[in-house]
Amino acid sequence: MSIKEFFGFGGYSRPAEGYMSWQHLTFVTSLIVIMFACAVLLGRKYKDRKDKGKVLIWAALLIDGFELFKIVMLSIRGADPWHFLYDLPLFLCSIQLITIPLAAFSKGRVKESALDFVMIFGLLGAVMGTYFAGNNYGTYPVLSFDNVVSGITHCISGFSSLYIMFAGLASMKKRNIPITLGILAGFCVAAYTANVLLDYNYMFLMAGHGTPYDILFDLVDGSPVWYPLGVVGLFVIYIVSYYQIYYTVGMRSEAKKEAFARA
């Protein structure tokens, strides 16, 4: 395979192996295994909070670096300097391009909320953007620029989520829940506005396009009102459920520690 073919200049001559093909599943599973292993090893390696923060700084630089490189290459490939308008960080997974740097470089409640947001949505984005990305793997060859860079950036999000969990960096304070919801709401409004202006489908607020959102789209018969509201509603349900599970597991863990101490 030539460099030109890998980057897709002039279009891919190789046919796409297909969504949920063994090639697709093997490739993304390999990425997920590496992602999980790195998160566990690095999450347990550092004890000092400053050292823990350096890992997130590298994650922020890498995810934004890969994304910027992708935008530049796609603009060159398509000979369209305005291509970046269709690669804005307005997908659910793309929010991590902003929240991971916030988690790495900001301070106070903004940092706390960003860390929580990355932990809550990073792993979900990694799974959705690899195993369930029918829009990508049904269109491009597995080992192509589009899918390789997409797989890497999604797995950096997943790594950051797991790393924050294993390194004990999340606060999950109830007072920060409004900020977490505010971050999501702001991106949803921006994504929907961009969709209307550009006739696009950021955050899959207009249609499922080969993703599991197709189930919801079919349930509401493609309603331009109920479908996007349903997608946002699923996000909110996910956040509330995540917090509920987190607190439930945490309380049970504390109860076990207390019982063990008394024994």
Coordinates of N, CA and C in Angstrom, one line a residue, residues 133-243:
A133 N -18.9 2.9 14.7 CA -18.7 4.0 13.6 C -19.0 3.4 12.2
G134 N -20.2 3.1 12.0 CA -20.6 2.5 10.7 C -20.5 3.6 9.6
N135 N -20.6 4.8 10.0 CA -20.4 5.9 9.0 C -19.0 5.9 8.4
N136 N -18.0 5.5 9.2 CA -16.6 5.5 8.8 C -16.2 4.2 8.2
Y137 N -16.4 3.1 8.9 CA -15.9 1.8 8.5 C -16.8 1.2 7.4
G138 N -17.9 1.7 7.1 CA -18.7 1.3 6.0 C -18.4 2.1 4.7
T139 N -17.5 3.1 4.9 CA -17.2 4.0 3.7 C -15.7 3.8 3.3
Y140 N -14.8 3.8 4.3 CA -13.4 3.8 4.0 C -12.8 2.5 4.3
P141 N -11.6 2.1 3.7 CA -10.9 0.9 4.1 C -10.4 1.0 5.5
V142 N -10.3 -0.1 6.2 CA -9.9 -0.1 7.6 C -8.6 0.7 7.8
L143 N -7.6 0.2 7.1 CA -6.2 0.8 7.2 C -6.1 2.0 6.2
S144 N -6.8 3.0 6.5 CA -6.8 4.2 5.7 C -6.6 5.4 6.7
F145 N -6.2 6.5 6.1 CA -5.9 7.7 6.9 C -7.2 8.1 7.7
D146 N -8.3 8.1 7.1 CA -9.6 8.5 7.8 C -9.8 7.7 9.0
N147 N -9.7 6.3 8.9 CA -10.1 5.5 10.0 C -8.9 5.3 11.0
V148 N -7.7 5.4 10.6 CA -6.6 5.2 11.5 C -6.5 6.5 12.5
V149 N -6.6 7.7 11.9 CA -6.6 8.9 12.7 C -7.8 9.0 13.6
S150 N -8.9 8.6 13.1 CA -10.2 8.6 13.9 C -10.1 7.6 15.0
G151 N -9.5 6.4 14.7 CA -9.4 5.4 15.8 C -8.4 5.9 16.9
I152 N -7.3 6.6 16.5 CA -6.3 7.1 17.5 C -6.9 8.1 18.3
T153 N -7.6 9.1 17.7 CA -8.1 10.2 18.5 C -9.3 9.8 19.5
H154 N -10.1 8.8 19.0 CA -11.1 8.3 19.9 C -10.5 7.5 21.0
C155 N -9.5 6.8 20.8 CA -8.9 6.0 21.8 C -8.1 6.9 22.8
I156 N -7.6 8.0 22.4 CA -7.0 9.0 23.3 C -8.0 9.5 24.2
S157 N -9.2 9.7 23.7 CA -10.3 10.1 24.6 C -10.6 9.0 25.6
G158 N -10.7 7.8 25.1 CA -11.0 6.7 26.0 C -9.9 6.5 27.0
F159 N -8.6 6.6 26.6 CA -7.5 6.5 27.5 C -7.6 7.6 28.6
S160 N -7.9 8.8 28.2 CA -8.0 9.9 29.2 C -9.1 9.6 30.2
S161 N -10.2 9.1 29.8 CA -11.3 8.7 30.7 C -10.8 7.7 31.7
L162 N -10.2 6.6 31.2 CA -9.8 5.6 32.1 C -8.6 6.0 33.0
Y163 N -7.7 6.8 32.4 CA -6.6 7.3 33.2 C -7.1 8.1 34.4
I164 N -8.0 9.0 34.1 CA -8.5 9.9 35.2 C -9.2 9.0 36.3
M165 N -9.8 8.0 35.9 CA -10.4 7.0 36.8 C -9.4 6.3 37.6
F166 N -8.4 5.7 37.0 CA -7.4 4.9 37.7 C -6.4 5.8 38.5
A167 N -6.2 7.0 38.0 CA -5.3 7.9 38.7 C -6.0 8.6 39.9
G168 N -7.3 8.5 40.0 CA -8.0 9.1 41.1 C -8.1 10.6 40.9
L169 N -8.2 11.1 39.7 CA -8.2 12.6 39.5 C -9.6 13.2 39.4
A170 N -10.6 12.4 39.3 CA -12.0 12.9 39.2 C -12.5 13.3 40.6
S171 N -13.3 14.3 40.6 CA -13.9 14.8 41.9 C -15.3 14.3 42.0
M172 N -16.1 14.3 40.9 CA -17.5 13.9 40.8 C -18.3 14.6 41.9
K173 N -18.0 15.9 42.2 CA -18.7 16.6 43.1 C -20.1 17.0 42.6
K174 N -21.1 16.9 43.4 CA -22.5 17.2 42.9 C -22.6 18.7 42.5
R175 N -21.8 19.6 43.1 CA -21.9 21.0 42.8 C -21.4 21.3 41.4
N176 N -20.7 20.4 40.8 CA -20.1 20.6 39.4 C -21.0 20.0 38.4
I177 N -22.1 19.3 38.7 CA -23.0 18.7 37.7 C -23.6 19.8 36.8
P178 N -24.0 20.9 37.3 CA -24.5 22.0 36.4 C -23.5 22.4 35.4
I179 N -22.2 22.5 35.7 CA -21.2 22.8 34.8 C -21.0 21.8 33.7
T180 N -21.1 20.5 34.2 CA -21.0 19.4 33.2 C -22.1 19.4 32.2
L181 N -23.3 19.6 32.7 CA -24.5 19.8 31.9 C -24.4 21.0 31.0
G182 N -23.8 22.1 31.5 CA -23.7 23.3 30.7 C -22.7 23.1 29.6
I183 N -21.6 22.4 29.8 CA -20.7 22.1 28.7 C -21.4 21.4 27.6
L184 N -22.1 20.3 28.0 CA -22.9 19.5 27.0 C -23.9 20.4 26.3
A185 N -24.7 21.2 27.0 CA -25.7 22.0 26.4 C -25.1 23.0 25.4
G186 N -24.0 23.6 25.8 CA -23.4 24.6 24.9 C -23.0 24.0 23.6
F187 N -22.4 22.8 23.7 CA -21.9 22.1 22.5 C -23.1 21.7 21.6
C188 N -24.2 21.2 22.3 CA -25.4 20.8 21.5 C -26.0 22.0 20.7
V189 N -26.1 23.1 21.4 CA -26.6 24.3 20.7 C -25.7 24.7 19.6
A190 N -24.4 24.7 19.8 CA -23.4 25.1 18.7 C -23.5 24.1 17.6
A191 N -23.6 22.8 17.9 CA -23.7 21.8 16.9 C -24.9 21.9 16.0
Y192 N -26.1 22.1 16.7 CA -27.3 22.2 16.0 C -27.3 23.5 15.1
T193 N -26.8 24.6 15.6 CA -26.7 25.8 14.8 C -25.8 25.6 13.6
A194 N -24.7 24.9 13.8 CA -23.8 24.6 12.6 C -24.5 23.7 11.6
N195 N -25.3 22.8 12.1 CA -26.0 21.8 11.2 C -27.0 22.6 10.3
V196 N -27.7 23.5 10.9 CA -28.7 24.3 10.1 C -27.9 25.2 9.1
L197 N -26.9 25.8 9.5 CA -26.1 26.7 8.6 C -25.4 26.0 7.5
L198 N -24.8 24.8 7.8 CA -23.9 24.1 6.9 C -24.6 22.9 6.2
D199 N -25.9 22.6 6.7 CA -26.6 21.4 6.2 C -25.7 20.2 6.5
Y200 N -25.3 20.1 7.8 CA -24.4 19.0 8.2 C -25.1 18.2 9.3
N201 N -24.3 17.3 9.9 CA -24.9 16.4 10.9 C -24.0 16.3 12.2
Y202 N -23.5 17.4 12.7 CA -22.7 17.4 13.9 C -23.5 16.8 15.0
M203 N -22.8 16.0 15.8 CA -23.4 15.3 17.0 C -24.5 14.4 16.6
F204 N -24.7 14.1 15.3 CA -25.7 13.3 14.8 C -27.1 13.7 15.3
L205 N -27.2 15.1 15.3 CA -28.5 15.7 15.8 C -29.6 15.7 14.7
M206 N -29.1 15.4 13.4 CA -30.1 15.5 12.3 C -30.5 14.1 11.8
A207 N -29.6 13.1 12.0 CA -29.9 11.7 11.5 C -28.8 10.8 12.1
G208 N -29.1 9.5 12.1 CA -28.2 8.5 12.6 C -27.0 8.2 11.8
H209 N -27.1 8.2 10.5 CA -26.0 8.0 9.5 C -25.2 6.8 9.9
G210 N -25.8 5.6 10.0 CA -25.0 4.4 10.2 C -24.6 4.1 11.7
T211 N -25.0 4.9 12.6 CA -24.7 4.8 14.0 C -25.9 4.2 14.8
P212 N -25.7 3.8 16.0 CA -26.9 3.3 16.8 C -28.0 4.4 17.0
Y213 N -27.7 5.6 16.7 CA -28.8 6.7 16.7 C -29.9 6.4 15.7
D214 N -29.6 5.6 14.7 CA -30.6 5.2 13.7 C -31.8 4.6 14.4
I215 N -31.6 3.9 15.5 CA -32.7 3.2 16.2 C -33.7 4.3 16.7
L216 N -33.1 5.4 17.3 CA -34.0 6.5 17.8 C -34.6 7.2 16.6
F217 N -33.9 7.4 15.5 CA -34.4 8.1 14.4 C -35.6 7.4 13.8
D218 N -35.5 6.0 13.7 CA -36.6 5.3 13.2 C -37.8 5.3 14.2
L219 N -37.5 5.3 15.5 CA -38.6 5.3 16.5 C -39.5 6.5 16.4
V220 N -38.9 7.7 16.0 CA -39.6 8.9 16.0 C -39.9 9.3 14.5
D221 N -39.7 8.3 13.6 CA -40.0 8.6 12.2 C -39.2 9.8 11.6
G222 N -38.0 10.0 12.1 CA -37.2 11.0 11.6 C -37.7 12.4 11.9
S223 N -38.4 12.6 13.0 CA -39.0 13.9 13.3 C -37.9 14.9 13.5
P224 N -37.9 16.1 12.8 CA -36.9 17.1 13.0 C -36.9 17.7 14.4
V225 N -38.0 17.5 15.1 CA -38.1 18.1 16.5 C -37.7 17.0 17.5
W226 N -38.4 15.9 17.5 CA -38.3 14.9 18.5 C -37.0 14.1 18.5
Y227 N -36.4 14.0 17.2 CA -35.2 13.2 17.1 C -34.0 14.0 17.8
P228 N -33.7 15.2 17.5 CA -32.6 15.9 18.2 C -32.9 16.1 19.7
L229 N -34.2 16.3 20.1 CA -34.5 16.3 21.5 C -34.2 15.0 22.2
G230 N -34.5 13.9 21.5 CA -34.3 12.6 22.0 C -32.8 12.3 22.2
V231 N -32.0 12.8 21.2 CA -30.5 12.6 21.3 C -30.0 13.3 22.6
V232 N -30.4 14.5 22.7 CA -29.9 15.3 23.9 C -30.5 14.7 25.2
G233 N -31.7 14.2 25.1 CA -32.3 13.5 26.3 C -31.4 12.2 26.7
L234 N -30.9 11.5 25.7 CA -30.1 10.3 25.9 C -28.8 10.8 26.6
F235 N -28.2 11.9 26.2 CA -27.0 12.4 26.9 C -27.3 12.7 28.3
V236 N -28.4 13.3 28.6 CA -28.7 13.7 30.0 C -28.9 12.4 30.8
I237 N -29.7 11.5 30.3 CA -29.9 10.2 31.0 C -28.6 9.5 31.3
Y238 N -27.7 9.5 30.3 CA -26.4 8.9 30.5 C -25.6 9.6 31.6
I239 N -25.6 10.9 31.7 CA -24.9 11.6 32.7 C -25.5 11.3 34.1
V240 N -26.8 11.4 34.2 CA -27.4 11.1 35.5 C -27.2 9.7 35.9
S241 N -27.3 8.7 35.0 CA -27.0 7.3 35.3 C -25.6 7.1 35.7
Y242 N -24.6 7.8 35.1 CA -23.2 7.6 35.4 C -23.0 8.1 36.8
Y243 N -23.5 9.3 37.2 CA -23.3 9.8 38.5 C -24.0 8.8 39.6

